[in-house]
Tab-separated table of C-alpha atoms in Angstrom:
chain	number	residue	atom	x	y	z
L	281	UNK	CA	88.236	101.144	97.498
L	282	UNK	CA	90.157	100.792	100.782
L	283	UNK	CA	94.116	101.203	102.005
L	284	UNK	CA	97.600	100.398	100.239
L	285	UNK	CA	100.350	99.822	101.803
L	286	UNK	CA	104.159	99.937	100.561
L	287	UNK	CA	107.821	99.310	102.302
L	288	UNK	CA	109.160	102.343	102.603
L	289	UNK	CA	113.135	103.317	102.761
L	290	UNK	CA	113.247	106.990	104.599
L	291	UNK	CA	117.239	107.200	104.561
L	292	UNK	CA	117.884	105.882	100.616
L	293	UNK	CA	114.253	106.800	99.950
L	294	UNK	CA	113.702	104.071	98.522
L	295	UNK	CA	110.363	101.872	98.089
L	296	UNK	CA	109.624	98.113	97.629
L	297	UNK	CA	105.844	97.580	96.775
L	298	UNK	CA	104.733	94.069	98.845
L	299	UNK	CA	102.776	93.859	95.183
L	300	UNK	CA	100.960	97.093	96.050
L	301	UNK	CA	98.661	95.903	97.274
L	302	UNK	CA	96.283	96.789	100.449
L	303	UNK	CA	97.460	93.679	103.439
L	304	UNK	CA	95.049	91.602	103.216
L	305	UNK	CA	96.408	90.711	100.829
L	306	UNK	CA	100.281	90.753	100.154
L	307	UNK	CA	100.073	89.269	105.125
L	308	UNK	CA	100.234	85.670	104.312
L	309	UNK	CA	102.325	85.655	100.810
L	310	UNK	CA	105.614	84.129	102.557
L	311	UNK	CA	106.649	84.427	99.051
L	312	UNK	CA	107.599	87.302	100.624
L	313	UNK	CA	109.918	86.580	103.133
L	314	UNK	CA	112.676	85.533	101.731
L	315	UNK	CA	113.059	88.750	100.677
L	316	UNK	CA	113.131	90.550	102.986
L	317	UNK	CA	114.618	89.324	105.208
L	318	UNK	CA	117.686	89.804	101.982
L	319	UNK	CA	117.176	92.822	102.266
L	320	UNK	CA	117.121	93.728	106.011
L	321	UNK	CA	120.162	91.245	106.683
L	322	UNK	CA	123.320	92.124	108.108
L	323	UNK	CA	126.488	91.345	109.218
L	324	UNK	CA	127.230	90.211	105.695
L	325	UNK	CA	129.975	91.711	103.355
L	326	UNK	CA	129.043	93.522	101.063
L	327	UNK	CA	125.668	93.030	102.351
L	328	UNK	CA	124.087	95.726	103.372
L	329	UNK	CA	120.894	96.685	101.761
L	330	UNK	CA	118.544	98.494	104.122
L	331	UNK	CA	119.868	97.014	107.000
L	332	UNK	CA	119.797	99.676	109.987
L	333	UNK	CA	118.100	102.178	108.927
L	334	UNK	CA	114.971	104.012	108.910
L	335	UNK	CA	111.775	101.327	106.981
L	336	UNK	CA	108.597	101.681	107.451
L	337	UNK	CA	105.390	100.257	105.834
L	338	UNK	CA	102.913	103.175	105.104
L	339	UNK	CA	99.504	102.806	104.012
L	340	UNK	CA	97.962	105.599	101.307
L	341	UNK	CA	95.814	107.508	103.525
L	342	UNK	CA	99.314	108.398	105.644
L	343	UNK	CA	99.270	112.209	106.174
L	344	UNK	CA	102.698	112.919	108.622
L	345	UNK	CA	105.271	109.977	109.488
L	346	UNK	CA	105.630	109.485	113.211
L	347	UNK	CA	106.786	111.919	115.819
L	348	UNK	CA	110.371	111.669	115.765
L	349	UNK	CA	111.297	109.650	113.476
L	350	UNK	CA	112.151	113.005	110.983
L	351	UNK	CA	115.724	114.987	112.238
L	352	UNK	CA	116.938	118.843	111.247
L	353	UNK	CA	119.131	116.880	109.711
L	354	UNK	CA	116.980	115.193	106.348
L	355	UNK	CA	116.159	115.477	102.987
L	356	UNK	CA	113.852	117.951	102.458
L	357	UNK	CA	111.035	115.601	101.239
L	358	UNK	CA	111.160	114.126	105.172
L	359	UNK	CA	110.476	117.670	106.240
L	360	UNK	CA	108.159	118.071	104.530
L	361	UNK	CA	105.922	114.114	106.346
L	362	UNK	CA	105.499	115.827	109.944
L	363	UNK	CA	102.945	117.423	111.490
L	364	UNK	CA	104.199	121.222	111.928
L	365	UNK	CA	102.553	124.351	113.488
L	366	UNK	CA	100.792	126.440	111.121
L	367	UNK	CA	96.984	124.654	110.550
L	368	UNK	CA	97.238	125.266	106.617
L	369	UNK	CA	100.566	123.121	105.340
L	370	UNK	CA	99.479	119.956	108.141
L	371	UNK	CA	95.781	120.163	105.796
L	372	UNK	CA	97.700	118.563	102.764
L	373	UNK	CA	100.050	116.367	104.490
L	374	UNK	CA	100.024	113.114	102.407
L	375	UNK	CA	103.221	110.802	103.503
L	376	UNK	CA	102.314	108.361	101.568
L	377	UNK	CA	102.406	110.502	98.339
L	378	UNK	CA	105.364	112.753	98.991
L	379	UNK	CA	106.783	109.540	99.054
L	380	UNK	CA	105.418	107.791	96.680
L	381	UNK	CA	106.513	110.143	94.203
L	382	UNK	CA	109.943	110.907	95.057
L	383	UNK	CA	111.130	107.252	96.400
L	384	UNK	CA	113.467	104.346	93.822
L	385	UNK	CA	112.033	100.940	93.830
L	386	UNK	CA	113.536	98.232	94.398
L	387	UNK	CA	112.526	94.753	93.392
L	388	UNK	CA	115.651	93.415	93.656
L	389	UNK	CA	118.882	91.876	95.422
L	390	UNK	CA	121.441	92.097	93.871
L	391	UNK	CA	124.147	88.840	95.747
L	392	UNK	CA	121.652	87.797	97.970
L	393	UNK	CA	121.488	83.618	99.112
L	394	UNK	CA	117.822	82.231	97.629
L	395	UNK	CA	116.834	81.003	101.288
L	396	UNK	CA	117.796	81.034	104.793
L	397	UNK	CA	118.370	78.468	106.574
L	398	UNK	CA	115.864	76.500	108.032
L	399	UNK	CA	118.585	75.218	111.177
L	400	UNK	CA	119.481	78.510	111.054
L	401	UNK	CA	117.793	81.234	113.853
L	402	UNK	CA	117.257	84.706	112.747
L	403	UNK	CA	115.932	87.210	114.335
L	404	UNK	CA	114.286	91.081	113.873
L	405	UNK	CA	115.709	93.800	115.475
L	406	UNK	CA	115.163	97.585	116.524
L	407	UNK	CA	117.511	99.238	117.037
L	408	UNK	CA	116.089	101.984	118.178
L	409	UNK	CA	114.272	100.065	120.949
L	410	UNK	CA	116.374	97.007	121.932
L	411	UNK	CA	113.837	95.390	121.260
L	412	UNK	CA	113.958	92.195	118.994
L	413	UNK	CA	112.258	88.975	117.252
L	414	UNK	CA	112.615	85.224	116.906
L	415	UNK	CA	111.290	83.680	113.454
L	416	UNK	CA	111.507	79.900	115.208
L	417	UNK	CA	109.008	80.891	117.935
L	418	UNK	CA	106.798	82.884	115.356
L	419	UNK	CA	107.745	79.595	113.352
L	420	UNK	CA	106.411	77.540	115.927
L	421	UNK	CA	104.333	79.544	118.027
L	422	UNK	CA	101.028	76.904	117.159
L	423	UNK	CA	100.146	74.290	115.004
L	424	UNK	CA	99.219	75.987	111.758
L	425	UNK	CA	95.927	74.722	109.371
L	426	UNK	CA	97.739	71.746	106.590
L	427	UNK	CA	96.991	73.859	104.334
L	428	UNK	CA	98.311	77.154	106.066
L	429	UNK	CA	101.749	77.822	105.429
L	430	UNK	CA	103.736	78.814	108.890
L	431	UNK	CA	104.279	82.732	109.404
L	432	UNK	CA	107.016	84.306	109.800
L	433	UNK	CA	109.337	87.451	110.761
L	434	UNK	CA	107.927	89.173	106.996
L	435	UNK	CA	103.949	89.019	109.109
L	436	UNK	CA	106.235	89.829	112.483
L	437	UNK	CA	107.647	92.801	110.462
L	438	UNK	CA	103.692	93.495	109.390
L	439	UNK	CA	102.664	94.198	112.780
L	440	UNK	CA	105.351	95.633	113.400
L	441	UNK	CA	105.328	98.634	111.183
L	442	UNK	CA	102.451	99.999	109.866
L	443	UNK	CA	102.145	103.470	109.955
L	444	UNK	CA	98.638	105.468	108.988
L	445	UNK	CA	95.723	107.737	110.262
L	446	UNK	CA	93.315	105.408	108.950
L	447	UNK	CA	92.930	101.713	110.435
L	448	UNK	CA	91.956	100.158	107.159
L	449	UNK	CA	94.131	96.427	106.134
L	450	UNK	CA	91.087	94.295	104.400
L	451	UNK	CA	92.374	92.198	107.383
L	452	UNK	CA	89.182	90.090	109.068
L	453	UNK	CA	91.954	90.375	112.025
L	454	UNK	CA	90.425	94.698	112.516
L	455	UNK	CA	86.991	93.518	113.361
L	456	UNK	CA	87.778	91.907	116.613
L	457	UNK	CA	89.044	94.704	118.394
L	458	UNK	CA	93.184	94.155	118.078
L	459	UNK	CA	95.925	92.336	120.300
L	460	UNK	CA	95.829	93.161	123.940
L	461	UNK	CA	99.692	93.598	124.851
L	462	UNK	CA	100.645	90.663	127.005
L	463	UNK	CA	101.218	93.276	129.700
L	464	UNK	CA	98.208	94.368	130.010
L	465	UNK	CA	97.889	98.355	128.628
L	466	UNK	CA	96.253	99.241	125.274
L	467	UNK	CA	95.863	97.917	122.274
L	468	UNK	CA	97.783	96.884	119.522
L	469	UNK	CA	96.362	98.462	116.151
L	470	UNK	CA	98.305	98.100	112.739
L	471	UNK	CA	98.120	101.177	111.529
L	472	UNK	CA	100.089	102.499	114.475
L	473	UNK	CA	102.835	99.625	114.819
L	474	UNK	CA	105.661	99.620	117.639
L	475	UNK	CA	108.574	100.249	115.191
L	476	UNK	CA	107.543	102.140	112.996
L	477	UNK	CA	110.181	104.601	111.348
L	478	UNK	CA	112.604	102.192	113.421
L	479	UNK	CA	115.980	101.259	111.920
L	480	UNK	CA	116.104	97.708	111.640
L	481	UNK	CA	118.290	95.169	110.462
L	482	UNK	CA	118.077	91.084	110.112
L	483	UNK	CA	121.010	89.085	112.246
L	484	UNK	CA	121.871	85.261	112.188
L	485	UNK	CA	121.171	84.582	116.282
L	486	UNK	CA	124.235	83.004	117.054
L	487	UNK	CA	125.971	82.622	120.776
L	488	UNK	CA	128.622	85.690	119.740
L	489	UNK	CA	125.654	87.521	118.987
L	490	UNK	CA	123.195	86.128	121.703
L	491	UNK	CA	125.841	87.237	124.594
L	492	UNK	CA	125.919	90.940	123.353
L	493	UNK	CA	122.164	91.476	123.188
L	494	UNK	CA	122.492	90.601	127.003
L	495	UNK	CA	125.204	92.725	127.912
L	496	UNK	CA	123.833	95.640	126.559
L	497	UNK	CA	120.335	94.463	127.543
L	498	UNK	CA	117.491	93.980	124.308
L	499	UNK	CA	113.926	92.650	125.287
L	500	UNK	CA	113.144	90.045	123.627
L	501	UNK	CA	109.004	89.980	122.286
L	502	UNK	CA	108.796	87.294	120.951
L	503	UNK	CA	105.814	84.758	122.624
L	504	UNK	CA	104.025	88.755	121.732
L	505	UNK	CA	104.344	88.849	119.100
L	506	UNK	CA	104.539	85.383	117.750
L	507	UNK	CA	101.008	85.288	120.519
L	508	UNK	CA	100.484	89.082	118.178
L	509	UNK	CA	100.890	86.594	114.388
L	510	UNK	CA	99.266	83.499	115.233
L	511	UNK	CA	95.415	85.812	116.050
L	512	UNK	CA	95.337	87.440	112.828
L	513	UNK	CA	95.452	84.321	111.425
L	514	UNK	CA	93.009	83.115	113.261
L	515	UNK	CA	91.157	86.213	112.394
L	516	UNK	CA	91.274	84.869	108.753
L	517	UNK	CA	90.491	81.687	109.367
L	518	UNK	CA	94.467	79.801	108.919
């Protein structure tokens, strides 16, 4: 049947269904770009819906949440989604099912813009890791086939926050061996996202924001994520 995925906000106990679909069924759909970016958009009056919250794209074969995601101050529902030293409890773990039962779906965002201006550079940020991805770099990394919609930050997000014990994503890419980071090291699997459960937001990259990022020592991983997304598109002939 394949694995189904949903986008969960661990702080607000909410989720966005992504169509309640397999990753291969929603990964290339850019209709979600505006919704996701507005959902995570920070720095706008009366607009911080999910900005800065712990976000994860969870597969329905997932047993536990990533290590160090849940704290002692979290609600019991989250504490029940972590591995413990009790083997019997761990055998019954299913983070996806627990959260799916208790969280509320969010499918509209009141008061948001329907379009994010193309001439504005937006970035996706992990507040935990102090890393960011630029939308323009992902979009313009290479020339995509005429019938293919150019990727954006939603695709970069999916490569960064997926989490499950099972690697199945219904993508040709998953059979090619995975993505090897430019720095070398181990391959990056879509079900083990480096930002899974991190505090994430989206913000317009103004001169002031760029200055702050530089002063605080943030790392720009745009080129690497653009290559990762490009590899996934290429594997599926996009």
